[in-house]
Coordinates of C-alpha atoms in Angstrom, one line a residue:
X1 CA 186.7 255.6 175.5
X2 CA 184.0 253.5 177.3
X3 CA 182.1 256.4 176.9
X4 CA 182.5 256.5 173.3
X5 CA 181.9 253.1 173.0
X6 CA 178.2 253.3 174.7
X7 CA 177.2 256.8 172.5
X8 CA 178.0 254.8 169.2
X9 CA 176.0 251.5 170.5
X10 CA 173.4 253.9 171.1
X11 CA 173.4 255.9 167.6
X12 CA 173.6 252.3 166.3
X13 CA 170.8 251.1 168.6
X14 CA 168.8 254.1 166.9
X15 CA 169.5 254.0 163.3
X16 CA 168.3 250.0 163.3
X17 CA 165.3 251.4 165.3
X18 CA 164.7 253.8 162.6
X19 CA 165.4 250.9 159.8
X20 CA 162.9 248.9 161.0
X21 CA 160.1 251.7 161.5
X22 CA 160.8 252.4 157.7
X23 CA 160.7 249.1 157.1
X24 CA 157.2 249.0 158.9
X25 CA 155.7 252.0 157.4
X26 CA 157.2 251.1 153.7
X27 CA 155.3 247.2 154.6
X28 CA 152.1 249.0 155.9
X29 CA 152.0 251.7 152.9
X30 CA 152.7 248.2 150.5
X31 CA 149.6 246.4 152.0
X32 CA 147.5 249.6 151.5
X33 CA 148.5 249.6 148.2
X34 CA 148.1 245.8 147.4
X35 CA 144.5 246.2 149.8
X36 CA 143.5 249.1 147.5
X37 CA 144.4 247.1 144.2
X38 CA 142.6 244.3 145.5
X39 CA 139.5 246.1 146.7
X40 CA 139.3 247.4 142.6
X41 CA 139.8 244.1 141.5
X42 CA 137.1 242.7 143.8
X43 CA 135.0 245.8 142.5
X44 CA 135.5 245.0 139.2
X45 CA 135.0 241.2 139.4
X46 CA 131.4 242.3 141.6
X47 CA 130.2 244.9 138.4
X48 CA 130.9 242.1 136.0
X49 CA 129.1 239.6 137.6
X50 CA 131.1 237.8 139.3
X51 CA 133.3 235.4 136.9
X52 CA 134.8 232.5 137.8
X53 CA 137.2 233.2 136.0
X54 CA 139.2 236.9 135.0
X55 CA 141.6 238.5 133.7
X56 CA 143.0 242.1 133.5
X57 CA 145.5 243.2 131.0
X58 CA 147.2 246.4 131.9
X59 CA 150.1 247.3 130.1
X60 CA 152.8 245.5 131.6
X61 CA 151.2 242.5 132.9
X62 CA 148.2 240.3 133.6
X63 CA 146.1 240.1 136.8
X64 CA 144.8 236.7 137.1
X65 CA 141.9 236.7 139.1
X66 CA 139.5 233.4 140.3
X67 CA 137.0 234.0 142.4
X68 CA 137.2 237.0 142.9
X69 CA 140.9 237.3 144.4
X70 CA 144.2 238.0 142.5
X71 CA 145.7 234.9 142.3
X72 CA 148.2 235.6 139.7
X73 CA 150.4 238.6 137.8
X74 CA 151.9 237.9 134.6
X75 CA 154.8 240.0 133.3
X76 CA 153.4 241.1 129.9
X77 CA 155.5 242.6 126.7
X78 CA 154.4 246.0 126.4
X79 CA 152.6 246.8 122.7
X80 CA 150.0 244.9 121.2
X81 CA 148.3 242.1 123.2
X82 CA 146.9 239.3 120.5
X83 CA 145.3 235.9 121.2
X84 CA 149.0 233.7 121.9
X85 CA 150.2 236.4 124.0
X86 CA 147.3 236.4 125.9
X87 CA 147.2 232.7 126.2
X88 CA 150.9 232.4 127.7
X89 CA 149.5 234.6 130.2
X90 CA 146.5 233.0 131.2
X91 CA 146.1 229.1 133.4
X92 CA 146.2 226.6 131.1
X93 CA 142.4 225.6 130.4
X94 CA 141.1 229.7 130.1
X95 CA 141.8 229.8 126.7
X96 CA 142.2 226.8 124.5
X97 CA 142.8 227.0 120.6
X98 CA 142.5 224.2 118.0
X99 CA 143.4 224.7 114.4
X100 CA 141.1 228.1 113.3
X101 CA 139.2 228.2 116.4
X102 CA 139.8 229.4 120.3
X103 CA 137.6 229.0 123.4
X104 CA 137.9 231.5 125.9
X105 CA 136.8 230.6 129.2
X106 CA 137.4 234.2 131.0
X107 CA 135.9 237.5 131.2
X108 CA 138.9 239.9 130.2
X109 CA 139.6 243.5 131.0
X110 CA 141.4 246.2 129.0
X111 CA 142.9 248.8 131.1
X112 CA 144.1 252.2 129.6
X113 CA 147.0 252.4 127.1
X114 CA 146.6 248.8 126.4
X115 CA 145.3 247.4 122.6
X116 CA 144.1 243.9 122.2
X117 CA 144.2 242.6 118.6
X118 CA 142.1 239.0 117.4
X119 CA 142.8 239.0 113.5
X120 CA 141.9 236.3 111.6
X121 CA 143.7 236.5 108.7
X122 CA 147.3 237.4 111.2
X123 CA 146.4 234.3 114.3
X124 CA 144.9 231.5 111.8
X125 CA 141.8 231.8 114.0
X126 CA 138.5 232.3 112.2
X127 CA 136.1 231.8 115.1
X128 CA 136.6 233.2 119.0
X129 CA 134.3 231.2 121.2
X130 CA 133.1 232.8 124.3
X131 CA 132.7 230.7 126.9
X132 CA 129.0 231.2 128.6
X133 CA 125.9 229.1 130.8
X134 CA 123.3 229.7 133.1
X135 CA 124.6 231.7 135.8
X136 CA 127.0 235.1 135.3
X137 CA 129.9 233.7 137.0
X138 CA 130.2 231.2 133.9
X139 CA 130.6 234.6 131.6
X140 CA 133.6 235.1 129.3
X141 CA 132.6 238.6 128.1
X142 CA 135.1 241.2 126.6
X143 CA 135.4 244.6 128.5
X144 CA 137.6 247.6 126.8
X145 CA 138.0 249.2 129.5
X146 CA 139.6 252.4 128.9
X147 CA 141.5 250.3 125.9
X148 CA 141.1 249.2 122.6
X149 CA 139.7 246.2 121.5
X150 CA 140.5 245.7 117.7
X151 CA 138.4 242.4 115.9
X152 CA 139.1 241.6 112.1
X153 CA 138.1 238.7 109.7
X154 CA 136.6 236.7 112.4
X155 CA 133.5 235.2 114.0
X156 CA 133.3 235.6 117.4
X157 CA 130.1 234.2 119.2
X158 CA 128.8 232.1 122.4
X159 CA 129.8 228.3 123.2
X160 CA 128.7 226.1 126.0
X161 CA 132.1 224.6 127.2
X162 CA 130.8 221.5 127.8
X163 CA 129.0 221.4 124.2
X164 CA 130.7 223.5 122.1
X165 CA 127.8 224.5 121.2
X166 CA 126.2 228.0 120.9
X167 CA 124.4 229.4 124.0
X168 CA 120.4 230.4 124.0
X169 CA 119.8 233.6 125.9
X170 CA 120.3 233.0 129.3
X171 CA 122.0 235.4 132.5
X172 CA 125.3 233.9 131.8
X173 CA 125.6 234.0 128.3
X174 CA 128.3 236.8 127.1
X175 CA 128.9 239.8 125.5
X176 CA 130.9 242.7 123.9
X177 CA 131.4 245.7 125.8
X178 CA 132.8 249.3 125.4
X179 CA 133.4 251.2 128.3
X180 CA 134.2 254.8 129.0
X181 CA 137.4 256.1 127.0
X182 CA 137.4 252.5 125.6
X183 CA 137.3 251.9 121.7
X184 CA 135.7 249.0 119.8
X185 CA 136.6 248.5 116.2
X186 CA 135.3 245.3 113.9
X187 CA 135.6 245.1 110.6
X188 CA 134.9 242.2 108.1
X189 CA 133.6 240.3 111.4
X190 CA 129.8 238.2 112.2
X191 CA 129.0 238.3 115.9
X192 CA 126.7 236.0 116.8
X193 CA 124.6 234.4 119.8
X194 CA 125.8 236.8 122.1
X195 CA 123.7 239.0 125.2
X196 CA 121.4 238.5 128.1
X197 CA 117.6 238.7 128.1
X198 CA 115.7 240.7 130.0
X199 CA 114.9 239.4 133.1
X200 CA 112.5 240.3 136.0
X201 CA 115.5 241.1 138.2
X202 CA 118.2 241.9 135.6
X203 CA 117.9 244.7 133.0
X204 CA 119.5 242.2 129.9
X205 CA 123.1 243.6 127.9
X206 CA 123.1 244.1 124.2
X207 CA 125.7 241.5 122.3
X208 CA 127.6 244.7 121.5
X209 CA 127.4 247.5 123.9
X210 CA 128.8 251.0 123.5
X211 CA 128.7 252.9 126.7
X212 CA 128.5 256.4 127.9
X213 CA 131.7 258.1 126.6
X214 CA 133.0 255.2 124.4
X215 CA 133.3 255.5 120.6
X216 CA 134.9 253.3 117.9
X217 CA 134.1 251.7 114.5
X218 CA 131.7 248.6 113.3
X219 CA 132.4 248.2 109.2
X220 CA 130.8 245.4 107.0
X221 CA 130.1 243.9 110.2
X222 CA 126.6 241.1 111.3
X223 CA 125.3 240.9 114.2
X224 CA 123.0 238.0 114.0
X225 CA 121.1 235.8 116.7
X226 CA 121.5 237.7 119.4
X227 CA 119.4 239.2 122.3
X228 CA 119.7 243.3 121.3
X229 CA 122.2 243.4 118.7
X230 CA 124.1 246.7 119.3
X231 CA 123.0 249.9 121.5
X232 CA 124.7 252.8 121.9
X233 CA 124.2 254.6 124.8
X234 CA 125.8 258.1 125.5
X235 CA 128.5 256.9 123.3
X236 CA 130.5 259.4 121.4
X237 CA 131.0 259.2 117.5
X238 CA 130.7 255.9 116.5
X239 CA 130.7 255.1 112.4
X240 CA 128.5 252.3 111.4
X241 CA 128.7 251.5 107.5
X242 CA 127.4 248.6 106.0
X243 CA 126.8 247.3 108.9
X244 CA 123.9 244.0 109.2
X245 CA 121.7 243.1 112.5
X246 CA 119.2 240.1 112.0
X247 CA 117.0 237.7 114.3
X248 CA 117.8 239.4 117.8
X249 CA 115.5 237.9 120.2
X250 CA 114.9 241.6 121.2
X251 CA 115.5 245.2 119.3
X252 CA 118.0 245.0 116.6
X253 CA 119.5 248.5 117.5
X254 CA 119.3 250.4 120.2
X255 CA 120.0 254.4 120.1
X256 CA 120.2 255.7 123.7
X257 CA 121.5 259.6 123.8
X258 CA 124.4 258.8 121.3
X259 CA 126.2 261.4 119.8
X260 CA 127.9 262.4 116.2
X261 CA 127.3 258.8 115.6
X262 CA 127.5 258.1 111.8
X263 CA 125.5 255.7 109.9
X264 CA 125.8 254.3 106.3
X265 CA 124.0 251.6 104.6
X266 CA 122.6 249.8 107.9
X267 CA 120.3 247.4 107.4
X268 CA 117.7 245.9 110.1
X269 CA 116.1 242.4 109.3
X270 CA 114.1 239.8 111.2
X271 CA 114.7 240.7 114.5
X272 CA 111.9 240.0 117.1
X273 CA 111.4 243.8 118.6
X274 CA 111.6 247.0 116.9
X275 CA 114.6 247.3 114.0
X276 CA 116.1 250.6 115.2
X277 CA 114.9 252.3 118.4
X278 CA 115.8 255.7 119.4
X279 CA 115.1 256.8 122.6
X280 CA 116.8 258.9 126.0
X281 CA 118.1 262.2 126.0
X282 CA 117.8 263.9 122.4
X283 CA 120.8 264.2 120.4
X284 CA 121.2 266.5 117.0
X285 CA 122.8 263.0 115.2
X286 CA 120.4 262.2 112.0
X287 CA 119.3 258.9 111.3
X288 CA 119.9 258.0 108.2
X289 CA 121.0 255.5 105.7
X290 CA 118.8 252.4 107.2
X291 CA 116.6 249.9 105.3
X292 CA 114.4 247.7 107.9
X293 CA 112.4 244.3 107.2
X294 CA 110.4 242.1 108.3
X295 CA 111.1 243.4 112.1
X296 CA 108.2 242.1 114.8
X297 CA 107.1 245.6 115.6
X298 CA 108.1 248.9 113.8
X299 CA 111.0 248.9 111.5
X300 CA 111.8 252.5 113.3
X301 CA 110.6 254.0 116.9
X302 CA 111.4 256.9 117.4
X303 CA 110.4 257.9 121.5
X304 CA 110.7 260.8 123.2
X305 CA 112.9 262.9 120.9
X306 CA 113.0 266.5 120.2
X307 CA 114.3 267.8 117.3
X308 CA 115.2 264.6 115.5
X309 CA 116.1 264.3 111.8
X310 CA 115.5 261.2 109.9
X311 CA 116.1 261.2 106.1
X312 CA 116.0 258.6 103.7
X313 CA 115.0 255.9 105.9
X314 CA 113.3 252.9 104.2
X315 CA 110.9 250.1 105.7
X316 CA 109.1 246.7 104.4
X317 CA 107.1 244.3 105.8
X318 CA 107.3 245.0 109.5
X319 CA 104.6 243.5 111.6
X320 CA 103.8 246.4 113.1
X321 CA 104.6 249.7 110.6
X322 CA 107.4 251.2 109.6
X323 CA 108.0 254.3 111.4
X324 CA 106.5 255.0 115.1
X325 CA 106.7 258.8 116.1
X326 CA 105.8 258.7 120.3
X327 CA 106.0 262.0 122.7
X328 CA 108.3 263.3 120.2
X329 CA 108.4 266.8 118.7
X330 CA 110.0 269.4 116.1
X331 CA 110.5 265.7 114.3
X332 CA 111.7 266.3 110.1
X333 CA 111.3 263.0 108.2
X334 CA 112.3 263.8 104.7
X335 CA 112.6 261.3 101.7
X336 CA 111.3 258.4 104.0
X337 CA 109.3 254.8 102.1
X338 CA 106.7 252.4 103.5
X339 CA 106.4 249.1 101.4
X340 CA 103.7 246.4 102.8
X341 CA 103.5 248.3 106.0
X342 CA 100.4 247.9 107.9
X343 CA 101.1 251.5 108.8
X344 CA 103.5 253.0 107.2
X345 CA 103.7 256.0 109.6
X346 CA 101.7 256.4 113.0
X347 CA 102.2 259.5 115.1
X348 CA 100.6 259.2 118.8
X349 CA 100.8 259.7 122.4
X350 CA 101.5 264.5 122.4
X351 CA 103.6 264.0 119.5
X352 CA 103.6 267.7 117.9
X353 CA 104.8 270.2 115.1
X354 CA 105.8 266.8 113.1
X355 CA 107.0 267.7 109.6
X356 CA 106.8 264.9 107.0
X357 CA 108.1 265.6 103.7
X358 CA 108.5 263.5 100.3
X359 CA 107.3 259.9 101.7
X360 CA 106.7 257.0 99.8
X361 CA 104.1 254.3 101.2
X362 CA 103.3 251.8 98.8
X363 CA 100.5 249.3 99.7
X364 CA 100.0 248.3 103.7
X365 CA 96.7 248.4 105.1
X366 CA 97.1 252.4 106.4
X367 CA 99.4 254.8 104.8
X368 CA 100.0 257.4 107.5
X369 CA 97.8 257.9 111.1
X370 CA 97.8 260.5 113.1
X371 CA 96.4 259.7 116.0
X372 CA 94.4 262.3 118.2
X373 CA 96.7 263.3 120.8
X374 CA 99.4 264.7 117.9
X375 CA 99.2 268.3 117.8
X376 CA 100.6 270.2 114.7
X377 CA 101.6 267.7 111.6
X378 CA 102.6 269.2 108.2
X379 CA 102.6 266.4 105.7
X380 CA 104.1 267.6 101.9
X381 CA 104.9 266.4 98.8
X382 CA 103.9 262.7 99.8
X383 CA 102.9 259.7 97.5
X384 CA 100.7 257.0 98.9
X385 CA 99.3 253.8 96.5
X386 CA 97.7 250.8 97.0
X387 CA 96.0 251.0 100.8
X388 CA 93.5 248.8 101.9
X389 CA 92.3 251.2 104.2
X390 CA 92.9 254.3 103.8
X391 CA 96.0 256.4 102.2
X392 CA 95.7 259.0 105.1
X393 CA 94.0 259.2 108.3
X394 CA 94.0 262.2 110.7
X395 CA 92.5 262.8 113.8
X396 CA 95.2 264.8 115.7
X397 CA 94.7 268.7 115.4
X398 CA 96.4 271.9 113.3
X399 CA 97.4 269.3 110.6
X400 CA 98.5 270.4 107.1
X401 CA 98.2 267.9 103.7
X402 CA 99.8 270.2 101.0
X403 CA 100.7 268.3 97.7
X404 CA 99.8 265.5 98.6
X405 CA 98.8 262.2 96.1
X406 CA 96.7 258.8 96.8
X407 CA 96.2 256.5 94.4
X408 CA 94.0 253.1 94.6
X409 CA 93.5 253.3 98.1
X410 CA 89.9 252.3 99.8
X411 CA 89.8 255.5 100.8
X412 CA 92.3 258.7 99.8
X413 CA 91.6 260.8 103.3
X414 CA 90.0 260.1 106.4
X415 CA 88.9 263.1 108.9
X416 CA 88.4 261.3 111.7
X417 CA 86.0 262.3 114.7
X418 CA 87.4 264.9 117.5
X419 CA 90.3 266.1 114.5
X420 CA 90.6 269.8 114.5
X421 CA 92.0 272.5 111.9
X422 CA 92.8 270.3 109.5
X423 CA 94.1 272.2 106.1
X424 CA 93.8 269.9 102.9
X425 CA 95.7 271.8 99.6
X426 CA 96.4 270.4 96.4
X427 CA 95.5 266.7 96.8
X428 CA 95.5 264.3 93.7
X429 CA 93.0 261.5 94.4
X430 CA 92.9 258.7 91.5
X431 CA 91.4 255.2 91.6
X432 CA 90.2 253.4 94.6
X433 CA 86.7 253.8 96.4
X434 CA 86.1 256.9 98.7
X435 CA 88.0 260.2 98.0
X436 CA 87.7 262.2 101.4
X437 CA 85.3 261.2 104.4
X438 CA 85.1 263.2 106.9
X439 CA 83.4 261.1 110.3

């Protein structure tokens, strides 16, 4: 018996030893866990600049970060995440709402499977402040994530919280941005005074931002006042339609390698770069449906792009012409206008086998120049009235004019020195001083 006794207080003696190394391994495997979820959070917070202030939404609750460390996590309903149920999960002062208008005063993160929805006509809120300042750790800036961000009926745009009042471009001010897998879509919304500059040691972010494998929807939408208005870089199918950029302190759109984007009735006005620029890797996406004005450079530059179509672009009164053409090739611009351009269309720096077909250049100072480093240019079926200069001036090589008509210009065509093989056919000269000079 006392035997027994001893064999079952050893079995016991065991099974709690085995307990509490369970226990230990379960504890360690928990703080590997919690120290891997905290060294994301810290790498997220440290990607985003550094905000005072954060939060994550995932799709059953809220990380509350400050500082940089999780401070905080908030059950959350799972569906549809709007402004109040985002506020009952957030400290008190991060996001504060009067009667049609909220201030948020944190950056927040949408992690897959979650949506986020800020209607105006559902909340009562017409205007979502972002909180913003100096310094990137005073940003409030919306991240999908690999969610979906949803904006309707609204205005969102900067606000000092001390001021209320919107922010001028500056590191901290915030922005709008769509991450891989993550979907933006505003409709019937004005974004405004939103992005960085660039900076000698920052690259600056677009107010809206559409990055590599993102996609989503901007329809009868502004973006006015900001740094870059939108750029889309690498993103995948976005649909722009009706959509309004104005007064960036920068470019008004940026194209960067998207792709199947669709565009409809976009219009570029008064900002203090280029209108549109496309640029990076080529992409077989037209460009098309886009009226520019009164941009501080071109209305269009189009920069290192191969195969490129634009069609039915239209320009007016941008400083510096209407549409650029720079190391680009196998380039077909079709049904494309120039009104008050001071060039309408300049090709330059190895740009080659251009085709331009069915322009319209009305007045300006230079219809179309191709300078002397373009290399193959076919220009058809064009109309140009009413330059200063000259309708037409070539000095690239193996150019083509073929039914081709200038009216009232100073002078119709210009051969410049060092052009060569250049093929004139069927030109209509009427009005204006010199027909063809050839330097």
């Amino acid at each position: 018996m006392q035997r027994s006794a001893a064999q079952d207080a050893a079995r016991q003696a065991r099974d709690r030893a085995a307990e509490r190394s369970r226990q230990q391994a379960e504890a360690a495997r928990a703080a590997g866990r919690n120290a891997a979820a905290s060294d994301k959070i810290r790498l997220a917070w440290e990607e985003r600049g550094r905000p005072s202030r954060m939060a994550i939404v995932r799709t059953a609750r809220v990380d509350v970060v400050a500082d940089g460390r999780l401070t905080q996590q908030v059950p959350l309903r799972p569906g549809l995440v709007t402004l109040p149920l985002l506020d009952r999960s957030l400290p008190p002062t991060w996001l504060r709402q009067t009667t049609d208008t909220a201030l948020l005063d944190a950056t927040v993160i949408l992690t897959p499977g979650t949506t986020m929805d800020i209607a105006g006509d559902a909340s009562g809120i017409r205007t979502l402040a972002l909180a913003g300042g100096p310094s990137t750790t005073d940003t409030a800036s919306l991240y999908t994530g690999g969610g979906r961000l949803s904006l309707r009926g609204l205005t969102i745009t900067s606000a000092d919280p001390a001021t209320g009042q919107p922010l001028p471009p500056s590191p901290g001010r915030p922005s709008i941005v769509v991450t891989g897998q993550g979907r933006l879509d505003a409709t019937d919304t004005t974004i405004t005074d939103l992005g960085t500059p660039d900076l000698d040691t920052t690259n600056g972010h677009a107010a809206v931002a559409f990055n590599p494998a993102s996609t989503g929807a901007l329809v009868r939408t502004t973006l006015a006042r900001n740094s870059t208005g939108l750029e889309l870089s690498r993103s995948d199918a976005v649909h722009l339609d009706q959509l309004t950029v104005s007064d960036s302190t920068s470019d008004g759109i940026v194209l960067r390698g998207d792709r199947a984007t669709t565009m409809n009735d976009i219009r570029a006005e008064r900002n203090a770069g280029n209108g549109m620029i496309v640029t990076g890797e080529s992409t077989d996406r037209p460009i098309t449906g886009v009226s520019t004005a009164h941009n501080g450079v071109f209305g269009l530059a189009i920069i290192g792009q191969t195969g490129i179509q634009v069609i039915g672009v239209a320009t007016a009164s941008d400083r510096s012409g209407g549409l650029r053409l720079s190391r680009s090739k196998e380039v077909v611009v079709t049904g494309f206008s120039a009104t008050d351009q001071s060039i309408g269309v300049f090709t330059h720096v190895n740009s080659a086998n251009l085709t331009l077909d069915h322009m319209t250049v009305t007045r300006g100072r230079r219809g179309l120049v191709v300078e002397k480093s373009t290399q193959g240019l076919a220009l058809r079926d064009s109309t140009f009235h009413g330059a200063r200069v000259a309708g037409v001036s070539v000095g690239g090589q193996d150019v083509t004019v073929t039914g081709v008509q200038v009216s009232d210009s100073a002078t119709g065509v210009r051969i410049e020195r060092g052009a060569r093989t250049v093929t004139v056919t069927g030109l209509r000269l009427r009005g204006g001083h010199d027909g063809i000079v050839a330097t």
